[in-house]
PDB file of C-alpha atoms in Angstrom:
ATOM      1  CA  MET A   1      18.276  43.729  36.333  1.00  0.00           C
ATOM      2  CA  ALA A   2      21.187  46.127  36.775  1.00  0.00           C
ATOM      3  CA  THR A   3      23.713  46.332  33.954  1.00  0.00           C
ATOM      4  CA  ARG A   4      27.282  45.758  35.065  1.00  0.00           C
ATOM      5  CA  LEU A   5      29.914  48.015  33.564  1.00  0.00           C
ATOM      6  CA  GLY A   6      32.025  46.168  31.028  1.00  0.00           C
ATOM      7  CA  GLY A   7      29.842  43.051  30.741  1.00  0.00           C
ATOM      8  CA  ILE A   8      28.548  41.984  27.321  1.00  0.00           C
ATOM      9  CA  PHE A   9      24.807  41.285  27.179  1.00  0.00           C
ATOM     10  CA  ASP A  10      22.207  40.569  24.519  1.00  0.00           C
ATOM     11  CA  SER A  11      20.754  43.844  23.276  1.00  0.00           C
ATOM     12  CA  PRO A  12      17.475  44.588  25.036  1.00  0.00           C
ATOM     13  CA  SER A  13      15.972  45.871  21.791  1.00  0.00           C
ATOM     14  CA  SER A  14      14.929  43.423  19.112  1.00  0.00           C
ATOM     15  CA  GLN A  15      17.660  42.233  16.762  1.00  0.00           C
ATOM     16  CA  ASN A  16      16.067  43.924  13.777  1.00  0.00           C
ATOM     17  CA  SER A  17      15.108  47.189  15.466  1.00  0.00           C
ATOM     18  CA  ALA A  18      15.690  50.334  13.449  1.00  0.00           C
ATOM     19  CA  GLU A  19      18.570  51.413  15.740  1.00  0.00           C
ATOM     20  CA  ILE A  20      20.420  48.086  15.516  1.00  0.00           C
ATOM     21  CA  GLU A  21      19.898  47.869  11.752  1.00  0.00           C
ATOM     22  CA  SER A  22      21.148  51.445  11.388  1.00  0.00           C
ATOM     23  CA  LEU A  23      24.325  50.566  13.350  1.00  0.00           C
ATOM     24  CA  ALA A  24      24.892  47.471  11.194  1.00  0.00           C
ATOM     25  CA  ARG A  25      24.479  49.508   7.994  1.00  0.00           C
ATOM     26  CA  PHE A  26      26.899  52.095   9.415  1.00  0.00           C
ATOM     27  CA  ALA A  27      29.436  49.304  10.123  1.00  0.00           C
ATOM     28  CA  VAL A  28      29.198  47.955   6.556  1.00  0.00           C
ATOM     29  CA  ASP A  29      29.431  51.469   5.056  1.00  0.00           C
ATOM     30  CA  GLN A  30      32.486  52.338   7.177  1.00  0.00           C
ATOM     31  CA  HIS A  31      34.161  49.025   6.311  1.00  0.00           C
ATOM     32  CA  ASN A  32      33.480  49.600   2.599  1.00  0.00           C
ATOM     33  CA  THR A  33      34.992  53.092   2.791  1.00  0.00           C
ATOM     34  CA  LYS A  34      38.103  51.989   4.726  1.00  0.00           C
ATOM     35  CA  GLN A  35      38.746  48.820   2.710  1.00  0.00           C
ATOM     36  CA  ASN A  36      37.451  50.022  -0.683  1.00  0.00           C
ATOM     37  CA  SER A  37      34.979  47.099  -0.706  1.00  0.00           C
ATOM     38  CA  LEU A  38      31.454  46.719  -1.987  1.00  0.00           C
ATOM     39  CA  LEU A  39      29.714  44.686   0.721  1.00  0.00           C
ATOM     40  CA  GLU A  40      25.912  44.967   0.718  1.00  0.00           C
ATOM     41  CA  PHE A  41      24.188  44.744   4.120  1.00  0.00           C
ATOM     42  CA  THR A  42      21.490  42.059   4.296  1.00  0.00           C
ATOM     43  CA  ARG A  43      20.412  41.552   7.921  1.00  0.00           C
ATOM     44  CA  VAL A  44      21.455  41.514  11.590  1.00  0.00           C
ATOM     45  CA  VAL A  45      21.979  37.966  12.867  1.00  0.00           C
ATOM     46  CA  LYS A  46      22.766  38.806  16.502  1.00  0.00           C
ATOM     47  CA  ALA A  47      23.173  41.986  18.553  1.00  0.00           C
ATOM     48  CA  ARG A  48      24.923  42.323  21.919  1.00  0.00           C
ATOM     49  CA  GLU A  49      26.118  45.391  23.780  1.00  0.00           C
ATOM     50  CA  GLN A  50      28.723  46.347  26.335  1.00  0.00           C
ATOM     51  CA  VAL A  51      28.454  49.389  28.606  1.00  0.00           C
ATOM     52  CA  VAL A  52      31.737  51.317  28.475  1.00  0.00           C
ATOM     53  CA  ALA A  53      32.104  55.112  28.131  1.00  0.00           C
ATOM     54  CA  GLY A  54      28.984  54.909  25.998  1.00  0.00           C
ATOM     55  CA  THR A  55      27.907  51.604  24.484  1.00  0.00           C
ATOM     56  CA  LEU A  56      29.959  49.188  22.425  1.00  0.00           C
ATOM     57  CA  HIS A  57      27.560  47.296  20.160  1.00  0.00           C
ATOM     58  CA  HIS A  58      28.750  43.804  19.160  1.00  0.00           C
ATOM     59  CA  LEU A  59      26.925  42.942  15.936  1.00  0.00           C
ATOM     60  CA  THR A  60      26.883  39.751  13.942  1.00  0.00           C
ATOM     61  CA  LEU A  61      25.554  40.613  10.508  1.00  0.00           C
ATOM     62  CA  GLU A  62      25.057  39.160   7.084  1.00  0.00           C
ATOM     63  CA  ALA A  63      26.304  40.949   3.981  1.00  0.00           C
ATOM     64  CA  VAL A  64      26.680  40.035   0.328  1.00  0.00           C
ATOM     65  CA  ASP A  65      30.225  39.992  -1.046  1.00  0.00           C
ATOM     66  CA  ALA A  66      30.491  39.436  -4.823  1.00  0.00           C
ATOM     67  CA  GLY A  67      27.083  37.718  -4.877  1.00  0.00           C
ATOM     68  CA  GLU A  68      27.820  35.452  -1.884  1.00  0.00           C
ATOM     69  CA  LYS A  69      26.187  35.883   1.541  1.00  0.00           C
ATOM     70  CA  LYS A  70      28.760  35.949   4.341  1.00  0.00           C
ATOM     71  CA  ILE A  71      28.638  36.509   8.108  1.00  0.00           C
ATOM     72  CA  TYR A  72      30.676  39.321   9.666  1.00  0.00           C
ATOM     73  CA  GLU A  73      31.302  40.538  13.202  1.00  0.00           C
ATOM     74  CA  ALA A  74      31.406  44.277  13.866  1.00  0.00           C
ATOM     75  CA  GLN A  75      31.861  46.506  16.892  1.00  0.00           C
ATOM     76  CA  VAL A  76      30.349  49.997  16.843  1.00  0.00           C
ATOM     77  CA  TRP A  77      31.088  52.391  19.717  1.00  0.00           C
ATOM     78  CA  VAL A  78      28.330  54.934  20.401  1.00  0.00           C
ATOM     79  CA  LYS A  79      28.295  57.952  22.740  1.00  0.00           C
ATOM     80  CA  PRO A  80      24.899  59.546  21.998  1.00  0.00           C
ATOM     81  CA  TRP A  81      25.501  62.601  24.202  1.00  0.00           C
ATOM     82  CA  LEU A  82      28.486  63.519  22.004  1.00  0.00           C
ATOM     83  CA  ASN A  83      26.836  62.509  18.709  1.00  0.00           C
ATOM     84  CA  PHE A  84      29.773  60.072  18.401  1.00  0.00           C
ATOM     85  CA  LYS A  85      29.728  56.804  16.459  1.00  0.00           C
ATOM     86  CA  GLU A  86      32.831  54.841  15.418  1.00  0.00           C
ATOM     87  CA  LEU A  87      33.481  51.464  13.827  1.00  0.00           C
ATOM     88  CA  LYS A  88      35.997  49.748  16.145  1.00  0.00           C
ATOM     89  CA  ASP A  89      36.262  46.361  14.448  1.00  0.00           C
ATOM     90  CA  PHE A  90      34.883  44.584  11.368  1.00  0.00           C
ATOM     91  CA  LYS A  91      35.900  41.100  10.291  1.00  0.00           C
ATOM     92  CA  HIS A  92      34.640  38.002   8.541  1.00  0.00           C
ATOM     93  CA  ALA A  93      33.202  35.679  11.199  1.00  0.00           C
ATOM     94  CA  GLY A  94      35.559  32.917  10.054  1.00  0.00           C
ATOM     95  CA  GLU A  95      38.722  34.962  10.740  1.00  0.00           C
TER      96      GLU A  95
END
């Protein structure tokens, strides 16, 4: 199946693959740094990706905030040929 530019699809790799988990941990770490928070990554709930100039990973993840598990949505933009990785968006799934 050919990937269409710009479409969002389920990630072909398993949801808990090392790469996807690494991106989710990166998203939580970046959010914690930017917002001065102390979220603790727990697990990836869902992983989707969008082919842009690189890949925009749409992650739904679980993290612990002050002892309570919460679901968050994050977008991580990756351009492997440039060794580039950036957190584009991170929000509580209820927002």
